Amino acid sequence: MEEPGNLELATKSITGRPADGPRFLGATTELEYGVKGWWTTEFYLDGQATFGDSTLFTGYRWENRFRLLPREHWINPVLYVEFENINGADKGLLEVVGHDGQEDLIVPNADARLEKQREIEAKLILSSYVKGWTVAENFISEKNIRHEPFEFGYSVGVSRPLALTARADRCNVCPENFQAGIELYGGLGTHADFGVRDTSHYIAPTVAWTLASGTSFKISPGFGLTGASAGFLLRFGVSYEIAQFGRAARSMFHR
Amino acid sequence: MKLIGLTCLLLISAWAQNVGPLEQAPAKFANKKNPMQGNESASRAGAKLYARECAACHGSEGEGGEKAPPLKRAEVFQAPPGTLFWVLENGSLNRGMPSFAHLPEPQRWQIITYLQSQKPADHATGK
């Protein structure tokens, strides 16, 4: 969750090359704002470039996250509700659901963009903090507003900073600023054929590095585990956090 | 059905509490010891973490901000470290204090060590 009043600017990118298609680069720009301690709202703009094809804007997403319990527990549920208005050419691959697979990634942009995906997505995230480890399990369900079935997906991940205590000096390259982990994510079919048949799944180690200034870099190579999955996907991103954005903005204009 | 009703009631009452987080901490947390109490380098690391995690709301010297209370106060200085630990773990979500459960425990203790190494009087004398 974002702290109330904080604004985070982030870009998330992904590149991959499906077996029978050209390499692509999907890019998402993200604005995340903490409205309340229990409510974070997020706005995304998506675009992609496919080599030998075209570069295009593919749509936007608006997401709200609600923390369901006011106190910290062994497991903490957070509900995500997202409205997506993207087209079929979107390659942001922020999550994998249903029977998403590498075949979706080889449709030429001119055709894929004609498909409208107005979808409501709900996610339940359960997270725990155990001895410095963050454990997160994530169950996703997605529904196109007009047609098509419910689609499901999951992700589970664990991560931990390389050191649990902070060093006394201000530092960039110190172990506490690095977070390493591993994630497993994939599709779970639809309500008509729930399960893992013909779905894609990935295993992805992740490394994040946060500078003393608050800028953070993340990289995560993902390896496809099934025939439907792309063989290799590389995700990378940068984020920057502006603490108490409202006040920071006001003091900028009142100087 | 009854169970659901009861759970909702409990949830609502937890949300509607009208006292500060220090008073809300369960008594048993008061007995939790700070493993870094008085440790000078833990306090310096805590100062660094404080600047990053807390200063935007509570002020760079703990003097308080627009929305958050000052922390250079006797209540915070004298609070049992375990009570502060509970406050950092849970926050006070409906009143604007986030949870810091995502920070590893040792880092939370470092922050508490720093907070309690700052005598409240330092503030009054302008130090």
Short mmCIF file of N, CA and C in Angstrom, two decimals, chain A residues 104-176:
data_model
loop_
_atom_site.label_atom_id
_atom_site.label_comp_id
_atom_site.label_asym_id
_atom_site.label_seq_id
_atom_site.Cartn_x
_atom_site.Cartn_y
_atom_site.Cartn_z
N ASP A 104 -0.93 -15.08 -28.19
CA ASP A 104 -1.52 -13.72 -28.16
C ASP A 104 -0.50 -12.67 -28.57
N LEU A 105 0.78 -13.02 -28.42
CA LEU A 105 1.82 -12.02 -28.62
C LEU A 105 2.29 -11.93 -30.07
N ILE A 106 1.76 -12.82 -30.94
CA ILE A 106 2.24 -12.78 -32.32
C ILE A 106 1.20 -12.22 -33.30
N VAL A 107 0.03 -11.86 -32.78
CA VAL A 107 -0.98 -11.25 -33.65
C VAL A 107 -0.48 -9.86 -34.06
N PRO A 108 -0.50 -9.54 -35.38
CA PRO A 108 -0.02 -8.21 -35.80
C PRO A 108 -0.80 -7.09 -35.11
N ASN A 109 -0.11 -6.00 -34.80
CA ASN A 109 -0.74 -4.91 -34.05
C ASN A 109 -2.02 -4.40 -34.70
N ALA A 110 -2.01 -4.29 -36.04
CA ALA A 110 -3.17 -3.73 -36.73
C ALA A 110 -4.42 -4.56 -36.47
N ASP A 111 -4.27 -5.88 -36.32
CA ASP A 111 -5.42 -6.73 -36.03
C ASP A 111 -5.74 -6.73 -34.53
N ALA A 112 -4.68 -6.89 -33.75
CA ALA A 112 -4.89 -7.04 -32.31
C ALA A 112 -5.55 -5.80 -31.71
N ARG A 113 -5.22 -4.61 -32.24
CA ARG A 113 -5.74 -3.39 -31.62
C ARG A 113 -7.25 -3.23 -31.80
N LEU A 114 -7.82 -3.99 -32.73
CA LEU A 114 -9.27 -3.88 -32.97
C LEU A 114 -10.08 -4.52 -31.84
N GLU A 115 -9.44 -5.43 -31.13
CA GLU A 115 -10.15 -6.09 -30.04
C GLU A 115 -10.19 -5.18 -28.81
N LYS A 116 -11.40 -4.86 -28.37
CA LYS A 116 -11.55 -4.00 -27.18
C LYS A 116 -11.56 -4.87 -25.94
N GLN A 117 -10.80 -4.50 -24.97
CA GLN A 117 -10.83 -5.24 -23.71
C GLN A 117 -11.25 -4.29 -22.61
N ARG A 118 -12.55 -4.17 -22.43
CA ARG A 118 -13.03 -3.39 -21.28
C ARG A 118 -13.30 -4.39 -20.18
N GLU A 119 -12.43 -4.39 -19.20
CA GLU A 119 -12.51 -5.47 -18.22
C GLU A 119 -12.50 -4.96 -16.80
N ILE A 120 -13.17 -5.71 -15.97
CA ILE A 120 -13.09 -5.47 -14.54
C ILE A 120 -12.25 -6.61 -13.97
N GLU A 121 -11.29 -6.23 -13.19
CA GLU A 121 -10.45 -7.27 -12.63
C GLU A 121 -10.45 -7.14 -11.12
N ALA A 122 -10.55 -8.26 -10.45
CA ALA A 122 -10.47 -8.22 -8.99
C ALA A 122 -9.37 -9.16 -8.56
N LYS A 123 -8.62 -8.73 -7.58
CA LYS A 123 -7.53 -9.55 -7.08
C LYS A 123 -7.62 -9.58 -5.58
N LEU A 124 -7.35 -10.72 -5.02
CA LEU A 124 -7.20 -10.77 -3.58
C LEU A 124 -5.74 -11.08 -3.30
N ILE A 125 -5.10 -10.20 -2.56
CA ILE A 125 -3.70 -10.43 -2.23
C ILE A 125 -3.60 -10.72 -0.75
N LEU A 126 -2.92 -11.79 -0.43
CA LEU A 126 -2.69 -12.12 0.97
C LEU A 126 -1.20 -11.96 1.21
N SER A 127 -0.84 -11.10 2.13
CA SER A 127 0.60 -10.98 2.36
C SER A 127 0.93 -11.17 3.82
N SER A 128 2.12 -11.70 4.05
CA SER A 128 2.60 -11.92 5.41
C SER A 128 4.05 -11.47 5.47
N TYR A 129 4.46 -11.07 6.65
CA TYR A 129 5.86 -10.72 6.88
C TYR A 129 6.39 -11.66 7.95
N VAL A 130 7.33 -12.50 7.57
CA VAL A 130 7.85 -13.48 8.51
C VAL A 130 9.36 -13.38 8.56
N LYS A 131 9.90 -12.94 9.69
CA LYS A 131 11.34 -12.86 9.90
C LYS A 131 12.06 -12.20 8.73
N GLY A 132 11.55 -11.06 8.30
CA GLY A 132 12.22 -10.33 7.24
C GLY A 132 11.78 -10.73 5.84
N TRP A 133 11.10 -11.87 5.72
CA TRP A 133 10.60 -12.31 4.42
C TRP A 133 9.22 -11.72 4.18
N THR A 134 8.98 -11.28 2.96
CA THR A 134 7.64 -10.91 2.56
C THR A 134 7.10 -12.06 1.72
N VAL A 135 5.94 -12.56 2.09
CA VAL A 135 5.31 -13.64 1.35
C VAL A 135 4.00 -13.09 0.81
N ALA A 136 3.78 -13.20 -0.49
CA ALA A 136 2.52 -12.68 -1.04
C ALA A 136 1.89 -13.71 -1.96
N GLU A 137 0.62 -13.97 -1.73
CA GLU A 137 -0.14 -14.85 -2.62
C GLU A 137 -1.26 -14.00 -3.19
N ASN A 138 -1.57 -14.29 -4.42
CA ASN A 138 -2.37 -13.39 -5.19
C ASN A 138 -3.31 -14.21 -6.06
N PHE A 139 -4.59 -13.99 -5.89
CA PHE A 139 -5.55 -14.71 -6.73
C PHE A 139 -6.28 -13.68 -7.58
N ILE A 140 -6.31 -13.90 -8.89
CA ILE A 140 -6.83 -12.90 -9.81
C ILE A 140 -8.07 -13.42 -10.52
N SER A 141 -9.10 -12.59 -10.65
CA SER A 141 -10.19 -12.96 -11.54
C SER A 141 -10.53 -11.76 -12.40
N GLU A 142 -10.78 -12.01 -13.66
CA GLU A 142 -10.94 -10.94 -14.62
C GLU A 142 -12.18 -11.21 -15.45
N LYS A 143 -12.94 -10.16 -15.75
CA LYS A 143 -14.17 -10.36 -16.53
C LYS A 143 -14.30 -9.21 -17.52
N ASN A 144 -14.44 -9.59 -18.79
CA ASN A 144 -14.73 -8.58 -19.79
C ASN A 144 -16.15 -8.11 -19.56
N ILE A 145 -16.38 -6.79 -19.61
CA ILE A 145 -17.69 -6.27 -19.23
C ILE A 145 -18.80 -6.80 -20.12
N ARG A 146 -18.51 -6.96 -21.40
CA ARG A 146 -19.61 -7.31 -22.30
C ARG A 146 -19.78 -8.79 -22.58
N HIS A 147 -18.70 -9.51 -22.62
CA HIS A 147 -18.82 -10.91 -23.03
C HIS A 147 -17.67 -11.70 -22.44
N GLU A 148 -17.52 -12.89 -22.88
CA GLU A 148 -16.43 -13.78 -22.48
C GLU A 148 -16.53 -14.18 -21.02
N PRO A 149 -15.88 -15.27 -20.72
CA PRO A 149 -16.03 -15.83 -19.37
C PRO A 149 -15.17 -15.10 -18.33
N PHE A 150 -15.34 -15.51 -17.11
CA PHE A 150 -14.41 -15.12 -16.06
C PHE A 150 -13.08 -15.81 -16.32
N GLU A 151 -11.99 -15.07 -16.19
CA GLU A 151 -10.67 -15.70 -16.34
C GLU A 151 -9.94 -15.60 -15.01
N PHE A 152 -9.12 -16.60 -14.75
CA PHE A 152 -8.44 -16.62 -13.45
C PHE A 152 -6.93 -16.71 -13.60
N GLY A 153 -6.25 -16.25 -12.58
CA GLY A 153 -4.79 -16.36 -12.57
C GLY A 153 -4.29 -16.27 -11.14
N TYR A 154 -3.00 -16.50 -10.97
CA TYR A 154 -2.44 -16.47 -9.62
C TYR A 154 -1.02 -15.95 -9.69
N SER A 155 -0.50 -15.58 -8.56
CA SER A 155 0.93 -15.35 -8.43
C SER A 155 1.32 -15.56 -6.97
N VAL A 156 2.46 -16.18 -6.75
CA VAL A 156 2.96 -16.30 -5.38
C VAL A 156 4.41 -15.86 -5.39
N GLY A 157 4.82 -15.18 -4.37
CA GLY A 157 6.19 -14.70 -4.36
C GLY A 157 6.73 -14.56 -2.95
N VAL A 158 8.04 -14.71 -2.83
CA VAL A 158 8.70 -14.42 -1.55
C VAL A 158 9.88 -13.51 -1.85
N SER A 159 10.18 -12.61 -0.93
CA SER A 159 11.36 -11.77 -1.12
C SER A 159 11.88 -11.33 0.23
N ARG A 160 13.12 -10.86 0.23
CA ARG A 160 13.75 -10.48 1.48
C ARG A 160 14.89 -9.51 1.19
N PRO A 161 15.08 -8.49 2.06
CA PRO A 161 16.26 -7.64 1.86
C PRO A 161 17.52 -8.44 2.19
N LEU A 162 18.65 -8.07 1.60
CA LEU A 162 19.87 -8.84 1.85
C LEU A 162 20.37 -8.64 3.27
N ALA A 163 20.00 -7.54 3.91
CA ALA A 163 20.32 -7.38 5.33
C ALA A 163 19.08 -6.84 6.03
N LEU A 164 18.84 -7.30 7.25
CA LEU A 164 17.63 -6.87 7.95
C LEU A 164 17.87 -5.61 8.78
N THR A 165 19.12 -5.38 9.17
CA THR A 165 19.40 -4.14 9.91
C THR A 165 19.97 -3.12 8.93
N ALA A 166 19.69 -1.84 9.21
CA ALA A 166 20.20 -0.78 8.34
C ALA A 166 21.57 -0.35 8.82
N ARG A 167 22.41 0.07 7.88
CA ARG A 167 23.71 0.63 8.26
C ARG A 167 23.53 2.05 8.73
N ALA A 168 24.47 2.52 9.57
CA ALA A 168 24.29 3.84 10.16
C ALA A 168 24.53 4.97 9.16
N ASP A 169 25.37 4.73 8.15
CA ASP A 169 25.65 5.81 7.20
C ASP A 169 24.68 5.77 6.03
N ARG A 170 24.54 6.92 5.38
CA ARG A 170 23.71 7.01 4.19
C ARG A 170 24.44 6.27 3.07
N CYS A 171 23.81 5.31 2.45
CA CYS A 171 24.54 4.52 1.46
C CYS A 171 23.61 4.09 0.34
N ASN A 172 24.19 3.90 -0.82
CA ASN A 172 23.43 3.36 -1.94
C ASN A 172 23.68 1.87 -2.09
N VAL A 173 24.97 1.51 -2.08
CA VAL A 173 25.32 0.11 -2.29
C VAL A 173 25.52 -0.58 -0.95
N CYS A 174 24.45 -0.74 -0.19
CA CYS A 174 24.58 -1.51 1.04
C CYS A 174 23.48 -2.58 1.02
N PRO A 175 23.75 -3.72 1.66
CA PRO A 175 22.87 -4.89 1.49
C PRO A 175 21.40 -4.60 1.84
N GLU A 176 21.14 -3.71 2.79
CA GLU A 176 19.74 -3.47 3.18
C GLU A 176 18.92 -2.87 2.03
#
